Amino acid sequence: MKIFRLILFILHTGVAFLLLGMLLNAYVPPKLFPWFNLLSLGFPVLITMYIILTLFWIFCWKKRAIVFAVLGLAFINPVTRWINYNADPEKDFDLKIVTFNAKNGALGVKDIENHINKLDADIVLLQEHGGKEYNFNGAKEVSVDAITATFSKYKIIDHKELIKSDFETNNAYANQTDVEINGKTYRIINVYLQPFKFEKKMIKLNGNSEENERKLKNVVRRLIPTFKKHQEQVEIIRESMDNSPYPVILAGDLNSVPNSYEYYHLSKGLKDAFVTAGKGSATSFHDYKFPLRIDYVFSSASLKATSYSVDRSVRLSDHYPVIATFTIEK
């Protein structure tokens, strides 16, 4: 039994160090050391192991349980970026935003259009719109680029590309759209960071250990260069936010999970609408049987999130639509 407990203690300590390493994504860029960013992908598994092992030590009445429990407080905020339990959403709001990766409309442009219209959003942000034409109720202003499209009921006073994209190769893209809402201007940034371009068969493991090892190596070969590319793209988007004379709303498909380098640096100075007003799970990408939150809505402090939801009532893409409402500081 002592040997078993020693093994568990070593395992628990190792998991703790991996989780602490993940927190360094706030400081260490992928070009310097990309492996910390890799840990963010495994956060749901790591934190589950950590909690189970902590409960085991508590059950065994071991003093080490106190140490691990106290250390676990460092991971409360990272957990709330995945799963949160805020009170019921406020009914009153001034602004409703929907962000949705439409997967090039492959599962039905008309179905997407009809469902988004039912949501009756003030601003709709699409990624991977596929060059399709959408007609959303009340959208007076439209800004469409290679991969992203912004639809607004409010007047668009300026629009600028932030990251150029070659649509044929489906590279990353981001733009900024300045919108006038009730006499005040807001900067809306629609983001689609570099995709990893995985297919299910590329990551699905089987009983063949050699083939599984090859698949894992191929996955890492795709992840590391993409992390580094994200760093460059994040710097461009950050410049737009840092130089903005207006309050900012940043939303879209980051192709990155919470607690990643991308999350920490794009959310800096902004509020995560899910953390502020979300309830339950924030998982938005459903194509794999693994919890992946890669779609987000962030805002400046002058816009208070009153609700945040992932619309799982439909499957119009490999992503679910994300809906957030805000009250605007008068």
mmCIF file of N, CA and C in Angstrom, residues 102-156:
data_model
loop_
_atom_site.group_PDB
_atom_site.id
_atom_site.type_symbol
_atom_site.label_atom_id
_atom_site.label_comp_id
_atom_site.label_asym_id
_atom_site.label_seq_id
_atom_site.Cartn_x
_atom_site.Cartn_y
_atom_site.Cartn_z
ATOM 1 N N ALA A 102 -19.071 29.088 -39.435
ATOM 2 C CA ALA A 102 -20.096 28.466 -40.268
ATOM 3 C C ALA A 102 -19.594 27.301 -41.115
ATOM 4 N N LYS A 103 -18.313 26.980 -41.030
ATOM 5 C CA LYS A 103 -17.734 25.865 -41.782
ATOM 6 C C LYS A 103 -18.067 25.976 -43.271
ATOM 7 N N ASN A 104 -17.907 27.188 -43.786
ATOM 8 C CA ASN A 104 -18.136 27.471 -45.209
ATOM 9 C C ASN A 104 -19.557 27.155 -45.669
ATOM 10 N N GLY A 105 -20.484 27.119 -44.719
ATOM 11 C CA GLY A 105 -21.879 26.865 -45.069
ATOM 12 C C GLY A 105 -22.140 25.465 -45.568
ATOM 13 N N ALA A 106 -21.226 24.534 -45.277
ATOM 14 C CA ALA A 106 -21.311 23.180 -45.830
ATOM 15 C C ALA A 106 -22.560 22.424 -45.381
ATOM 16 N N LEU A 107 -23.082 22.764 -44.188
ATOM 17 C CA LEU A 107 -24.239 22.041 -43.669
ATOM 18 C C LEU A 107 -25.562 22.772 -43.918
ATOM 19 N N GLY A 108 -25.505 23.794 -44.767
ATOM 20 C CA GLY A 108 -26.750 24.469 -45.149
ATOM 21 C C GLY A 108 -26.754 25.946 -44.878
ATOM 22 N N VAL A 109 -26.548 26.746 -45.916
ATOM 23 C CA VAL A 109 -26.531 28.204 -45.782
ATOM 24 C C VAL A 109 -27.889 28.725 -45.316
ATOM 25 N N LYS A 110 -28.956 28.212 -45.920
ATOM 26 C CA LYS A 110 -30.296 28.686 -45.572
ATOM 27 C C LYS A 110 -30.644 28.341 -44.130
ATOM 28 N N ASP A 111 -30.236 27.156 -43.683
ATOM 29 C CA ASP A 111 -30.496 26.758 -42.294
ATOM 30 C C ASP A 111 -29.763 27.684 -41.325
ATOM 31 N N ILE A 112 -28.521 28.012 -41.666
ATOM 32 C CA ILE A 112 -27.747 28.939 -40.828
ATOM 33 C C ILE A 112 -28.435 30.293 -40.782
ATOM 34 N N GLU A 113 -28.814 30.769 -41.943
ATOM 35 C CA GLU A 113 -29.482 32.071 -42.034
ATOM 36 C C GLU A 113 -30.763 32.099 -41.208
ATOM 37 N N ASN A 114 -31.584 31.070 -41.344
ATOM 38 C CA ASN A 114 -32.855 31.013 -40.613
ATOM 39 C C ASN A 114 -32.638 30.972 -39.102
ATOM 40 N N HIS A 115 -31.663 30.179 -38.663
ATOM 41 C CA HIS A 115 -31.443 30.054 -37.214
ATOM 42 C C HIS A 115 -30.871 31.341 -36.628
ATOM 43 N N ILE A 116 -29.903 31.948 -37.301
ATOM 44 C CA ILE A 116 -29.322 33.194 -36.798
ATOM 45 C C ILE A 116 -30.386 34.287 -36.744
ATOM 46 N N ASN A 117 -31.278 34.294 -37.735
ATOM 47 C CA ASN A 117 -32.360 35.284 -37.724
ATOM 48 C C ASN A 117 -33.263 35.112 -36.510
ATOM 49 N N LYS A 118 -33.495 33.866 -36.094
ATOM 50 C CA LYS A 118 -34.318 33.609 -34.905
ATOM 51 C C LYS A 118 -33.662 34.169 -33.646
ATOM 52 N N LEU A 119 -32.348 34.205 -33.642
ATOM 53 C CA LEU A 119 -31.625 34.709 -32.469
ATOM 54 C C LEU A 119 -31.729 36.228 -32.357
ATOM 55 N N ASP A 120 -32.006 36.893 -33.475
ATOM 56 C CA ASP A 120 -32.253 38.335 -33.500
ATOM 57 C C ASP A 120 -31.130 39.122 -32.828
ATOM 58 N N ALA A 121 -29.918 38.915 -33.305
ATOM 59 C CA ALA A 121 -28.754 39.599 -32.735
ATOM 60 C C ALA A 121 -28.573 40.980 -33.364
ATOM 61 N N ASP A 122 -27.933 41.865 -32.624
ATOM 62 C CA ASP A 122 -27.606 43.187 -33.144
ATOM 63 C C ASP A 122 -26.371 43.134 -34.035
ATOM 64 N N ILE A 123 -25.432 42.278 -33.654
ATOM 65 C CA ILE A 123 -24.204 42.099 -34.430
ATOM 66 C C ILE A 123 -23.936 40.608 -34.583
ATOM 67 N N VAL A 124 -23.686 40.167 -35.807
ATOM 68 C CA VAL A 124 -23.374 38.769 -36.091
ATOM 69 C C VAL A 124 -21.971 38.699 -36.688
ATOM 70 N N LEU A 125 -21.134 37.866 -36.088
ATOM 71 C CA LEU A 125 -19.777 37.670 -36.581
ATOM 72 C C LEU A 125 -19.655 36.241 -37.095
ATOM 73 N N LEU A 126 -19.344 36.094 -38.364
ATOM 74 C CA LEU A 126 -19.142 34.770 -38.947
ATOM 75 C C LEU A 126 -17.669 34.559 -39.248
ATOM 76 N N GLN A 127 -17.213 33.345 -39.023
ATOM 77 C CA GLN A 127 -15.899 32.929 -39.494
ATOM 78 C C GLN A 127 -16.110 31.755 -40.460
ATOM 79 N N GLU A 128 -15.216 31.622 -41.408
ATOM 80 C CA GLU A 128 -15.354 30.598 -42.463
ATOM 81 C C GLU A 128 -16.742 30.670 -43.107
ATOM 82 N N HIS A 129 -17.113 31.862 -43.522
ATOM 83 C CA HIS A 129 -18.439 32.016 -44.142
ATOM 84 C C HIS A 129 -18.469 31.457 -45.555
ATOM 85 N N GLY A 130 -17.284 31.168 -46.113
ATOM 86 C CA GLY A 130 -17.207 30.486 -47.396
ATOM 87 C C GLY A 130 -17.612 31.315 -48.589
ATOM 88 N N GLY A 131 -17.666 32.628 -48.426
ATOM 89 C CA GLY A 131 -18.051 33.473 -49.533
ATOM 90 C C GLY A 131 -19.541 33.399 -49.866
ATOM 91 N N LYS A 132 -20.290 32.765 -48.975
ATOM 92 C CA LYS A 132 -21.743 32.633 -49.208
ATOM 93 C C LYS A 132 -22.449 33.941 -48.852
ATOM 94 N N GLU A 133 -23.600 34.157 -49.458
ATOM 95 C CA GLU A 133 -24.392 35.347 -49.175
ATOM 96 C C GLU A 133 -25.424 35.042 -48.092
ATOM 97 N N TYR A 134 -25.418 35.865 -47.051
ATOM 98 C CA TYR A 134 -26.368 35.710 -45.954
ATOM 99 C C TYR A 134 -27.211 36.972 -45.840
ATOM 100 N N ASN A 135 -28.460 36.787 -45.495
ATOM 101 C CA ASN A 135 -29.370 37.912 -45.295
ATOM 102 C C ASN A 135 -29.946 37.817 -43.887
ATOM 103 N N PHE A 136 -29.363 38.585 -42.989
ATOM 104 C CA PHE A 136 -29.799 38.546 -41.598
ATOM 105 C C PHE A 136 -30.752 39.697 -41.307
ATOM 106 N N ASN A 137 -31.800 39.406 -40.580
ATOM 107 C CA ASN A 137 -32.828 40.407 -40.263
ATOM 108 C C ASN A 137 -32.218 41.646 -39.621
ATOM 109 N N GLY A 138 -32.542 42.775 -40.174
ATOM 110 C CA GLY A 138 -32.146 44.029 -39.545
ATOM 111 C C GLY A 138 -30.710 44.431 -39.769
ATOM 112 N N ALA A 139 -29.915 43.608 -40.468
ATOM 113 C CA ALA A 139 -28.508 43.937 -40.700
ATOM 114 C C ALA A 139 -28.409 45.012 -41.772
ATOM 115 N N LYS A 140 -28.194 46.237 -41.342
ATOM 116 C CA LYS A 140 -28.120 47.358 -42.275
ATOM 117 C C LYS A 140 -26.728 47.483 -42.889
ATOM 118 N N GLU A 141 -25.740 47.043 -42.131
ATOM 119 C CA GLU A 141 -24.358 47.214 -42.559
ATOM 120 C C GLU A 141 -23.649 45.859 -42.591
ATOM 121 N N VAL A 142 -22.860 45.649 -43.625
ATOM 122 C CA VAL A 142 -22.166 44.375 -43.780
ATOM 123 C C VAL A 142 -20.715 44.625 -44.168
ATOM 124 N N SER A 143 -19.785 43.944 -43.498
ATOM 125 C CA SER A 143 -18.377 43.972 -43.874
ATOM 126 C C SER A 143 -17.944 42.531 -44.113
ATOM 127 N N VAL A 144 -17.643 42.203 -45.347
ATOM 128 C CA VAL A 144 -17.298 40.828 -45.707
ATOM 129 C C VAL A 144 -15.882 40.776 -46.243
ATOM 130 N N ASP A 145 -15.102 39.841 -45.728
ATOM 131 C CA ASP A 145 -13.739 39.638 -46.198
ATOM 132 C C ASP A 145 -13.551 38.159 -46.547
ATOM 133 N N ALA A 146 -12.340 37.771 -46.789
ATOM 134 C CA ALA A 146 -12.069 36.434 -47.301
ATOM 135 C C ALA A 146 -12.646 35.322 -46.437
ATOM 136 N N ILE A 147 -12.506 35.440 -45.137
ATOM 137 C CA ILE A 147 -12.951 34.371 -44.244
ATOM 138 C C ILE A 147 -13.964 34.858 -43.237
ATOM 139 N N THR A 148 -13.891 36.113 -42.839
ATOM 140 C CA THR A 148 -14.789 36.644 -41.820
ATOM 141 C C THR A 148 -15.823 37.583 -42.410
ATOM 142 N N ALA A 149 -16.967 37.666 -41.743
ATOM 143 C CA ALA A 149 -18.024 38.588 -42.162
ATOM 144 C C ALA A 149 -18.679 39.161 -40.911
ATOM 145 N N THR A 150 -18.884 40.468 -40.901
ATOM 146 C CA THR A 150 -19.514 41.156 -39.782
ATOM 147 C C THR A 150 -20.811 41.803 -40.261
ATOM 148 N N PHE A 151 -21.905 41.471 -39.595
ATOM 149 C CA PHE A 151 -23.223 42.011 -39.931
ATOM 150 C C PHE A 151 -23.704 42.848 -38.752
ATOM 151 N N SER A 152 -24.151 44.062 -39.015
ATOM 152 C CA SER A 152 -24.523 44.978 -37.936
ATOM 153 C C SER A 152 -25.832 45.686 -38.218
ATOM 154 N N LYS A 153 -26.682 45.785 -37.189
ATOM 155 C CA LYS A 153 -27.879 46.611 -37.285
ATOM 156 C C LYS A 153 -27.526 48.088 -37.170
ATOM 157 N N TYR A 154 -26.320 48.332 -36.656
ATOM 158 C CA TYR A 154 -25.887 49.701 -36.439
ATOM 159 C C TYR A 154 -24.949 50.161 -37.560
ATOM 160 N N LYS A 155 -24.775 51.447 -37.645
ATOM 161 C CA LYS A 155 -23.963 52.043 -38.703
ATOM 162 C C LYS A 155 -22.492 51.677 -38.539
ATOM 163 N N ILE A 156 -21.895 51.190 -39.614
ATOM 164 C CA ILE A 156 -20.460 50.919 -39.648
ATOM 165 C C ILE A 156 -19.754 52.172 -40.152
#
